[in-house]
Coordinates of C-alpha atoms in Angstrom, one line a residue:
X1 CA -2.8 -25.8 -18.5
X2 CA -6.4 -25.2 -20.0
X3 CA -8.0 -21.9 -19.1
X4 CA -11.5 -23.3 -19.7
X5 CA -13.8 -23.7 -16.8
X6 CA -14.2 -27.1 -15.3
X7 CA -17.0 -29.3 -16.6
X8 CA -19.4 -31.1 -14.3
X9 CA -21.7 -33.9 -15.6
X10 CA -25.3 -33.6 -14.5
X11 CA -27.4 -36.6 -13.8
X12 CA -29.0 -38.2 -16.8
X13 CA -32.4 -36.7 -17.4
X14 CA -35.2 -38.4 -19.3
X15 CA -35.8 -36.9 -22.7
X16 CA -38.7 -37.0 -25.1
X17 CA -36.8 -39.6 -27.1
X18 CA -36.7 -43.2 -26.1
X19 CA -33.2 -42.8 -24.8
X20 CA -31.4 -40.4 -22.4
X21 CA -28.4 -38.3 -23.2
X22 CA -26.0 -36.6 -20.8
X23 CA -26.4 -32.9 -20.5
X24 CA -23.0 -31.3 -20.1
X25 CA -23.1 -27.8 -18.6
X26 CA -20.0 -25.7 -18.1
X27 CA -19.6 -24.4 -14.6
X28 CA -16.8 -22.8 -12.7
X29 CA -14.9 -24.6 -10.0
X30 CA -15.6 -24.2 -6.4
X31 CA -13.6 -21.5 -4.6
X32 CA -11.9 -24.1 -2.5
X33 CA -10.9 -26.1 -5.6
X34 CA -7.3 -25.6 -6.6
X35 CA -6.2 -25.8 -10.3
X36 CA -3.0 -27.6 -9.3
X37 CA -0.4 -27.7 -12.0
X38 CA 2.4 -30.1 -12.8
X39 CA 5.6 -29.9 -10.8
X40 CA 7.6 -28.5 -13.7
X41 CA 4.9 -25.9 -14.4
X42 CA 4.7 -25.0 -10.7
X43 CA 8.5 -24.3 -10.7
X44 CA 8.0 -21.9 -13.7
X45 CA 5.1 -20.2 -11.8
X46 CA 7.3 -19.7 -8.7
X47 CA 10.2 -18.4 -10.8
X48 CA 7.8 -16.0 -12.5
X49 CA 6.5 -14.6 -9.3
X50 CA 9.9 -14.4 -7.7
X51 CA 11.3 -12.6 -10.8
X52 CA 8.8 -9.8 -10.5
X53 CA 9.5 -9.4 -6.8
X54 CA 13.3 -9.5 -7.6
X55 CA 13.2 -7.0 -10.4
X56 CA 11.0 -4.4 -8.6
X57 CA 13.4 -4.6 -5.6
X58 CA 16.3 -4.0 -7.9
X59 CA 14.8 -0.7 -9.0
X60 CA 14.5 0.3 -5.3
X61 CA 18.2 -0.6 -4.7
X62 CA 19.2 1.3 -7.9
X63 CA 17.4 4.4 -6.7
X64 CA 18.6 4.2 -3.1
X65 CA 22.3 4.2 -4.0
X66 CA 22.1 6.7 -6.9
X67 CA 19.9 9.4 -5.3
X68 CA 22.8 11.9 -5.1
X69 CA 23.7 11.5 -8.8
X70 CA 20.0 11.5 -9.9
X71 CA 19.3 14.6 -7.9
X72 CA 22.3 16.3 -9.6
X73 CA 21.4 15.2 -13.1
X74 CA 17.7 16.2 -12.8
X75 CA 18.3 19.3 -10.6
X76 CA 16.0 18.0 -7.9
X77 CA 15.5 20.6 -5.1
X78 CA 16.7 19.7 -1.6
X79 CA 13.1 19.4 -0.2
X80 CA 12.3 16.8 -2.9
X81 CA 15.7 14.9 -2.6
X82 CA 14.3 11.6 -1.4
X83 CA 10.8 11.8 -3.0
X84 CA 11.8 9.6 -6.0
X85 CA 12.6 6.9 -3.4
X86 CA 9.7 7.5 -1.0
X87 CA 6.8 8.1 -3.3
X88 CA 7.0 4.5 -4.6
X89 CA 6.3 3.1 -1.2
X90 CA 3.6 5.7 -0.6
X91 CA 1.5 4.8 -3.7
X92 CA 2.1 1.0 -3.5
X93 CA 1.2 0.8 0.2
X94 CA -2.0 2.8 -0.3
X95 CA -3.3 0.7 -3.2
X96 CA -2.5 -2.9 -2.0
X97 CA -5.8 -3.5 -0.2
X98 CA -8.1 -2.4 -3.0
X99 CA -6.0 -4.4 -5.5
X100 CA -6.2 -7.5 -3.4
X101 CA -10.0 -7.2 -2.9
X102 CA -10.6 -6.7 -6.6
X103 CA -8.3 -9.6 -7.6
X104 CA -10.3 -12.0 -5.4
X105 CA -13.4 -11.1 -7.4
X106 CA -12.1 -10.8 -11.0
X107 CA -9.2 -13.2 -10.6
X108 CA -5.5 -12.8 -9.7
X109 CA -4.2 -13.7 -13.2
X110 CA -5.6 -10.7 -15.1
X111 CA -4.7 -8.2 -12.3
X112 CA -1.1 -9.6 -12.1
X113 CA -0.5 -9.5 -15.8
X114 CA -1.9 -6.0 -16.0
X115 CA 0.5 -5.0 -13.2
X116 CA 3.5 -6.6 -14.9
X117 CA 2.8 -4.7 -18.2
X118 CA 2.3 -1.3 -16.5
X119 CA 5.3 -2.0 -14.3
X120 CA 7.6 -2.5 -17.4
X121 CA 6.2 0.7 -18.9
X122 CA 6.7 2.9 -15.9
X123 CA 10.2 1.5 -15.1
X124 CA 11.1 2.4 -18.7
X125 CA 9.6 5.8 -18.2
X126 CA 11.7 6.4 -15.1
X127 CA 14.8 5.7 -17.2
X128 CA 13.7 8.3 -19.7
X129 CA 12.7 11.0 -17.2
X130 CA 14.3 14.4 -17.8
X131 CA 12.9 16.4 -14.9
X132 CA 12.4 15.9 -11.2
X133 CA 8.6 16.0 -11.6
X134 CA 8.6 13.4 -14.3
X135 CA 10.7 11.0 -12.3
X136 CA 8.6 11.4 -9.2
X137 CA 5.3 10.9 -11.1
X138 CA 6.7 7.8 -12.9
X139 CA 7.9 6.3 -9.6
X140 CA 4.5 7.0 -8.1
X141 CA 2.8 5.1 -11.0
X142 CA 5.4 2.3 -10.7
X143 CA 4.2 1.9 -7.1
X144 CA 0.6 1.6 -8.2
X145 CA 1.6 -1.0 -10.8
X146 CA 3.5 -3.1 -8.3
X147 CA 0.5 -3.0 -5.9
X148 CA -1.3 -5.0 -8.6
X149 CA 1.5 -7.7 -8.6
X150 CA 2.3 -8.2 -4.9
X151 CA -1.1 -9.4 -3.5
X152 CA -2.0 -11.3 -6.6
X153 CA 1.3 -13.3 -6.4
X154 CA -0.1 -14.8 -3.1
X155 CA -3.4 -15.7 -4.8
X156 CA -1.7 -17.2 -7.8
X157 CA 0.7 -19.3 -5.7
X158 CA -2.0 -20.7 -3.4
X159 CA -4.2 -21.4 -6.4
X160 CA -1.5 -23.3 -8.4
X161 CA 0.5 -25.0 -5.7
X162 CA -1.0 -27.3 -3.0
X163 CA -0.1 -26.7 0.7
X164 CA 3.1 -28.3 1.8
X165 CA 6.8 -28.1 1.1
X166 CA 6.4 -26.9 -2.5
X167 CA 4.2 -24.0 -1.5
X168 CA 6.5 -23.1 1.4
X169 CA 9.5 -23.0 -1.0
X170 CA 7.4 -20.8 -3.3
X171 CA 6.6 -18.3 -0.6
X172 CA 10.3 -18.4 0.6
X173 CA 11.4 -17.7 -3.0
X174 CA 9.1 -14.7 -3.3
X175 CA 10.6 -13.5 -0.1
X176 CA 14.1 -14.1 -1.4
X177 CA 13.4 -11.8 -4.4
X178 CA 13.1 -8.7 -2.2
X179 CA 16.3 -8.6 -0.2
X180 CA 18.3 -10.2 -3.0
X181 CA 16.9 -7.8 -5.6
X182 CA 17.5 -4.8 -3.3
X183 CA 21.1 -5.8 -2.5
X184 CA 21.9 -6.5 -6.2
X185 CA 20.3 -3.1 -7.1
X186 CA 22.7 -1.4 -4.6
X187 CA 25.7 -3.1 -6.2
X188 CA 24.6 -2.5 -9.8
X189 CA 23.6 1.1 -9.0
X190 CA 26.9 1.9 -7.4
X191 CA 28.7 0.3 -10.4
X192 CA 26.6 2.1 -13.0
X193 CA 26.8 5.5 -11.3
X194 CA 30.6 5.4 -11.4
X195 CA 30.7 4.0 -15.0
X196 CA 28.0 4.1 -17.7
X197 CA 25.4 6.1 -15.8
X198 CA 22.4 5.5 -13.5
X199 CA 19.9 5.0 -16.3
X200 CA 21.4 1.7 -17.6
X201 CA 20.0 -0.3 -14.7
X202 CA 16.5 0.9 -15.3
X203 CA 16.7 0.0 -19.0
X204 CA 17.7 -3.5 -18.0
X205 CA 14.9 -3.9 -15.5
X206 CA 12.3 -2.6 -17.9
X207 CA 13.3 -5.2 -20.5
X208 CA 13.4 -8.0 -18.0
X209 CA 10.0 -7.2 -16.6
X210 CA 8.4 -7.0 -20.1
X211 CA 10.0 -10.5 -20.8
X212 CA 8.3 -11.8 -17.6
X213 CA 5.0 -10.3 -18.7
X214 CA 5.2 -12.2 -22.0
X215 CA 6.2 -15.5 -20.3
X216 CA 3.4 -14.9 -17.7
X217 CA 0.7 -14.9 -20.4
X218 CA 1.6 -18.6 -21.0
X219 CA 2.8 -19.6 -17.5
X220 CA 0.3 -18.1 -15.0
X221 CA -2.6 -20.6 -14.6
X222 CA -6.3 -19.8 -14.7
X223 CA -8.1 -18.6 -11.6
X224 CA -10.4 -20.8 -9.6
X225 CA -13.4 -18.6 -8.9
X226 CA -16.8 -19.6 -7.4
X227 CA -18.6 -17.4 -9.9
X228 CA -17.7 -15.6 -13.1
X229 CA -16.5 -12.0 -12.7
X230 CA -19.1 -9.4 -13.3
X231 CA -19.9 -5.7 -12.5
X232 CA -22.6 -6.9 -10.1
X233 CA -20.1 -9.0 -8.2
X234 CA -17.6 -6.1 -8.1
X235 CA -20.3 -4.0 -6.5
X236 CA -21.7 -6.6 -4.1
X237 CA -18.7 -8.7 -3.0
X238 CA -16.2 -6.0 -2.2
X239 CA -16.4 -3.8 0.9
X240 CA -15.8 -0.6 -1.1
X241 CA -16.4 1.8 1.8
X242 CA -14.0 -0.1 4.0
X243 CA -11.5 -0.2 1.2
X244 CA -11.8 3.6 0.7
X245 CA -11.4 4.3 4.4
X246 CA -8.4 2.1 4.7
X247 CA -6.8 3.5 1.6
X248 CA -7.3 7.1 2.7
X249 CA -5.9 6.3 6.1
X250 CA -2.8 4.6 4.6
X251 CA -2.3 7.3 2.0
X252 CA -2.5 10.2 4.5
X253 CA -0.3 8.4 7.1
X254 CA 2.3 7.4 4.4
X255 CA 2.4 10.9 3.1
X256 CA 3.0 12.4 6.5
X257 CA 5.7 9.8 7.3
X258 CA 7.4 10.5 4.0
X259 CA 7.5 14.2 4.8
X260 CA 8.9 13.5 8.3
X261 CA 11.6 11.2 6.8
X262 CA 12.5 13.9 4.4
X263 CA 13.2 16.4 7.2
X264 CA 12.4 15.8 10.8
X265 CA 11.4 19.4 11.3
X266 CA 8.2 18.6 9.3
X267 CA 6.9 16.8 12.4
X268 CA 5.9 20.2 13.8
X269 CA 4.4 21.5 10.5
X270 CA 0.6 22.2 10.8
X271 CA -0.2 20.3 7.6
X272 CA 1.7 17.2 8.7
X273 CA 0.1 17.3 12.1
X274 CA -3.3 17.6 10.4
X275 CA -2.6 14.6 8.1
X276 CA -1.5 12.5 11.1
X277 CA -4.5 13.4 13.1
X278 CA -7.0 12.6 10.3
X279 CA -5.2 9.3 9.5
X280 CA -5.4 8.3 13.2
X281 CA -9.0 9.2 13.4
X282 CA -9.8 7.0 10.4
X283 CA -8.4 3.9 12.2
X284 CA -11.3 3.6 14.7
X285 CA -13.7 4.7 11.9
X286 CA -12.5 1.7 9.9
X287 CA -12.8 -0.7 12.9
X288 CA -16.4 0.5 13.5
X289 CA -17.3 0.1 9.9
X290 CA -16.0 -3.4 9.4
X291 CA -17.6 -4.4 12.7
X292 CA -21.0 -3.2 11.4
X293 CA -20.4 -5.2 8.2
X294 CA -19.7 -8.3 10.2
X295 CA -22.9 -7.9 12.3
X296 CA -25.0 -7.4 9.1
X297 CA -23.2 -10.4 7.5
X298 CA -21.9 -8.3 4.6
X299 CA -18.5 -8.3 3.0
X300 CA -15.9 -6.8 5.4
X301 CA -12.5 -5.9 4.0
X302 CA -10.5 -7.1 7.1
X303 CA -12.9 -8.6 9.7
X304 CA -12.3 -7.5 13.3
X305 CA -12.5 -11.1 14.3
X306 CA -9.1 -11.7 12.6
X307 CA -7.4 -9.3 15.0
X308 CA -8.7 -11.3 18.0
X309 CA -6.5 -14.2 16.8
X310 CA -3.4 -13.6 18.9
X311 CA -1.0 -15.3 16.5
X312 CA -2.2 -13.3 13.5
X313 CA -2.0 -9.9 15.3
X314 CA 1.4 -10.7 16.8
X315 CA 2.8 -11.8 13.5
X316 CA 1.6 -8.6 11.8
X317 CA 3.2 -6.4 14.5
X318 CA 6.4 -8.5 14.1
X319 CA 6.4 -8.0 10.4
X320 CA 6.0 -4.3 10.8
X321 CA 8.9 -4.0 13.3
X322 CA 11.2 -6.3 11.4
X323 CA 10.6 -4.5 8.1
X324 CA 11.1 -1.2 9.8
X325 CA 14.5 -2.3 11.1
X326 CA 15.5 -3.9 7.8
X327 CA 14.8 -0.7 5.8
X328 CA 16.5 1.5 8.3
X329 CA 19.5 -0.7 8.6
X330 CA 20.0 -0.7 4.8
X331 CA 19.8 3.0 4.6
X332 CA 21.8 3.9 7.7
X333 CA 24.6 1.4 6.9
X334 CA 25.0 3.0 3.5
X335 CA 25.1 6.4 5.0
X336 CA 27.6 5.3 7.6
X337 CA 30.0 4.0 4.9
X338 CA 29.5 7.0 2.6
X339 CA 29.0 10.0 5.0
X340 CA 31.2 8.9 8.0
X341 CA 33.8 6.6 6.4
X342 CA 33.7 8.6 3.2
X343 CA 33.6 5.6 0.9
X344 CA 32.4 5.8 -2.7
X345 CA 28.9 4.5 -3.7
X346 CA 30.5 1.4 -5.3
X347 CA 32.6 0.6 -2.2
X348 CA 29.5 1.0 0.0
X349 CA 27.5 -1.2 -2.3
X350 CA 30.0 -4.0 -2.2
X351 CA 29.7 -4.1 1.6
X352 CA 26.1 -5.3 1.2
X353 CA 27.1 -8.5 -0.7
X354 CA 27.4 -10.8 2.4
X355 CA 23.9 -9.9 3.4
X356 CA 22.7 -10.6 -0.1
X357 CA 24.3 -14.0 -0.3
X358 CA 23.0 -15.1 3.2
X359 CA 19.5 -13.8 2.4
X360 CA 19.4 -16.1 -0.7
X361 CA 20.5 -19.1 1.2
X362 CA 18.3 -18.4 4.2
X363 CA 15.1 -18.0 2.3
X364 CA 15.4 -21.3 0.5
X365 CA 16.4 -23.1 3.7
X366 CA 13.5 -21.6 5.6
X367 CA 11.1 -22.7 2.9
X368 CA 12.4 -26.3 3.2
X369 CA 12.2 -26.6 7.0
X370 CA 9.5 -24.2 8.1
X371 CA 6.9 -27.0 8.4
X372 CA 9.1 -29.1 10.6
X373 CA 9.5 -26.7 13.6
X374 CA 7.1 -24.7 15.7
X375 CA 6.7 -21.1 14.6
X376 CA 7.9 -19.6 17.9
X377 CA 11.3 -21.3 17.7
X378 CA 12.0 -20.1 14.2
X379 CA 10.9 -16.5 15.0
X380 CA 12.6 -16.1 18.3
X381 CA 15.9 -17.5 17.2
X382 CA 16.0 -15.4 14.0
X383 CA 14.9 -12.2 15.8
X384 CA 17.4 -12.6 18.7
X385 CA 20.2 -13.1 16.2
X386 CA 18.8 -10.3 14.0
X387 CA 19.0 -7.9 17.0
X388 CA 22.8 -8.3 17.0
X389 CA 23.1 -6.5 13.6
X390 CA 22.0 -3.0 14.7
X391 CA 23.8 -3.6 18.0
X392 CA 27.1 -4.2 16.2
X393 CA 26.6 -1.1 14.1
X394 CA 25.8 1.0 17.1
X395 CA 29.2 0.2 18.7
X396 CA 31.1 0.2 15.4
X397 CA 33.9 2.7 15.1
X398 CA 34.7 4.5 11.8
X399 CA 38.4 3.5 12.4
X400 CA 37.6 -0.2 12.6
X401 CA 38.1 -2.4 9.5
X402 CA 34.9 -3.7 7.9
X403 CA 35.5 -7.2 9.3
X404 CA 35.3 -6.2 13.0
X405 CA 31.7 -5.2 13.2
X406 CA 30.1 -4.2 9.9
X407 CA 30.7 -7.6 8.3
X408 CA 29.1 -9.7 11.1
X409 CA 26.3 -7.1 11.2
X410 CA 25.6 -7.8 7.5
X411 CA 25.5 -11.5 8.3
X412 CA 22.9 -11.1 11.1
X413 CA 20.8 -8.4 9.4
X414 CA 18.7 -10.6 7.1
X415 CA 17.9 -13.3 9.6
X416 CA 14.8 -11.8 11.1
X417 CA 13.0 -10.3 8.1
X418 CA 13.7 -13.3 5.8
X419 CA 12.5 -15.9 8.3
X420 CA 9.5 -13.7 9.4
X421 CA 8.5 -13.1 5.8
X422 CA 8.1 -16.8 5.0
X423 CA 6.5 -17.7 8.4
X424 CA 4.4 -14.6 8.3
X425 CA 2.9 -15.0 4.8
X426 CA 2.2 -18.7 5.5
X427 CA 0.4 -17.8 8.8
X428 CA -1.5 -14.9 7.3
X429 CA -2.6 -16.9 4.2
X430 CA -3.8 -19.8 6.4
X431 CA -6.0 -17.4 8.4
X432 CA -7.8 -16.1 5.3
X433 CA -10.3 -18.2 3.4
X434 CA -9.2 -19.7 0.0
X435 CA -11.4 -17.3 -1.9
X436 CA -9.6 -14.2 -0.4
X437 CA -5.9 -15.2 -0.8
X438 CA -5.1 -12.0 -2.8
X439 CA -6.5 -9.9 0.0
X440 CA -4.3 -12.0 2.4
X441 CA -1.3 -11.0 0.4
X442 CA -2.4 -7.4 0.3
X443 CA -2.7 -7.3 4.1
X444 CA 0.7 -8.9 4.6
X445 CA 2.4 -6.5 2.1
X446 CA 0.6 -3.5 3.5
X447 CA 1.9 -4.2 6.9
X448 CA 5.4 -4.6 5.5
X449 CA 5.2 -1.3 3.5
X450 CA 3.8 0.5 6.5
X451 CA 6.7 -0.8 8.7
X452 CA 9.3 0.5 6.2
X453 CA 7.6 3.9 6.1
X454 CA 7.4 4.1 9.9
X455 CA 10.9 2.9 10.4
X456 CA 12.4 5.5 8.0
X457 CA 10.3 8.3 9.5
X458 CA 10.6 7.7 13.3
X459 CA 14.2 6.5 13.3
X460 CA 15.1 9.4 11.0
X461 CA 13.6 11.8 13.5
X462 CA 15.6 10.2 16.3
X463 CA 18.8 10.3 14.3
X464 CA 18.4 13.9 13.1
X465 CA 17.3 15.1 16.6
X466 CA 20.4 13.6 18.2
X467 CA 22.7 15.1 15.5
X468 CA 21.2 18.6 15.9
X469 CA 21.6 18.4 19.7
X470 CA 25.2 17.1 19.5
X471 CA 28.2 19.1 20.8
X472 CA 29.5 19.7 17.3
X473 CA 29.0 23.1 15.8
X474 CA 28.9 21.9 12.2
X475 CA 26.1 19.3 12.1
X476 CA 27.2 18.0 8.7
X477 CA 30.6 16.7 9.8
X478 CA 31.1 12.9 10.0
X479 CA 31.4 13.1 13.8
X480 CA 28.1 14.9 14.1
X481 CA 26.4 12.5 11.7
X482 CA 27.9 9.5 13.5
X483 CA 26.2 10.2 16.8
X484 CA 22.8 10.4 15.0
X485 CA 23.4 7.2 13.1
X486 CA 24.3 5.4 16.3
X487 CA 21.1 6.6 18.0
X488 CA 19.2 5.2 15.0
X489 CA 21.0 1.8 15.4
X490 CA 20.3 1.7 19.1
X491 CA 16.6 2.3 18.3
X492 CA 16.6 -0.5 15.8
X493 CA 18.2 -2.8 18.5
X494 CA 15.4 -1.9 20.9
X495 CA 12.7 -2.7 18.2
X496 CA 14.3 -6.1 17.6
X497 CA 14.2 -6.9 21.3
X498 CA 10.6 -5.9 21.3
X499 CA 10.0 -8.2 18.4
X500 CA 11.3 -11.1 20.4
X501 CA 9.0 -10.3 23.4
X502 CA 6.0 -10.1 21.1
X503 CA 6.8 -13.4 19.4
X504 CA 7.4 -15.1 22.8
X505 CA 4.0 -14.0 24.0
X506 CA 1.8 -14.0 20.9
X507 CA 3.1 -17.2 19.1
X508 CA 3.4 -19.5 22.1
X509 CA 0.4 -21.5 21.0
X510 CA 0.8 -21.2 17.2
X511 CA 2.3 -24.6 16.5
X512 CA 3.6 -25.2 12.9
X513 CA 2.7 -23.6 9.6
X514 CA 3.0 -24.7 6.0
X515 CA 1.8 -28.3 6.7
X516 CA 0.3 -30.3 3.9
X517 CA -3.5 -30.3 4.0
X518 CA -5.7 -32.9 2.4

């Protein structure tokens, strides 16, 4: 596909000569004009975007299952035990909004390709890390790099693929990449830890991401921008103050939540209390600021008027809760198998395979049928069935075979997050103008990242508190840990029931999403 700007023919103007000639002036397409690509090229674009989501999620799965071995090899201190895992979400979640806002001005393509290149570099750097500080810093930079890719993927897809079934499948495929990649990362990580070493998976991912970067230079289509990018537009068209306030709020809140998820006792630490207080104060400050921007008809990062749309607000809350439960379920299931049933990392990883397979099938099916059914039915059915997953794990006995409760729990676990991802990203993208689709992707991914951080922190506090107050003298025994994990699973069940109620109330007038528009 040509990357040249579209050409518009001006009306014939009289010249000093006896005849007139057409004056051809290069201009850029309107913001609402889509540079639609051929079907075969569209498939390549979708595969490219899905591959990046898939590969970054593999690294998270690799790190999740190999934390004990990595901590041993790099001599990571106990208070930093989970930082290589948590710092990635902290930095990526904090930078998404700014990345999305900038991409809507300069174009999604250059930001996405820059993110791909940096991502490959920092994933490779993680594989070469020799100290705890090196690994934590490289994981933090990996989070910043992926924040350039996630929101721009939405902008690229909406720019290249017209609304309708093909775009729905594209969004569903992007959603497929996350659970599928994470689950495969768990399996590969468990295999590599027990065989050739944890670094092998990171080498593979770095090479694959660099390959995607090279392919992307050819495959990612040009952006359709109303005006050419410039420093003046970067200054005038972005709500920088709003972006800084939002980023500071998310960074402080995420850091506090990471500290709490590391050890629940940190919730009483003065520095954590101060961070939580400042981050909560910044929320009304942000609301007041963007309200002022709207009144003055200036760029507002996330206009307050969006939140008055009940379906938009409800979907964001549901995404937050669903992602919180998903992240907690994946962590607590792994801990249940390893710390309570005393299985090896490889044995625990294999138990995630049914969830991985169903997630792959479910995302594709959702993309094909999402435009045929009202949103409320899809969301309520998937959330109600998804609530069965933590419920089954809450009543699961360590003496039971895998097939009694854990297996059906893995079948039900991906239903809610996978369906809500596709429905949610379609609904959110439809609520944002065509010119701010990267920002729409940033908002959606920020809500998801925040949900994961909140889930790990709050449910971690619940689990640890119940374990510490249990009747067992040794709090590290499987029996003591089990009562804490069960409390976490019951909390997840309650959150999924709450998700159902929010969907029933907030989406009752939403109708269908993903319909083809003329």
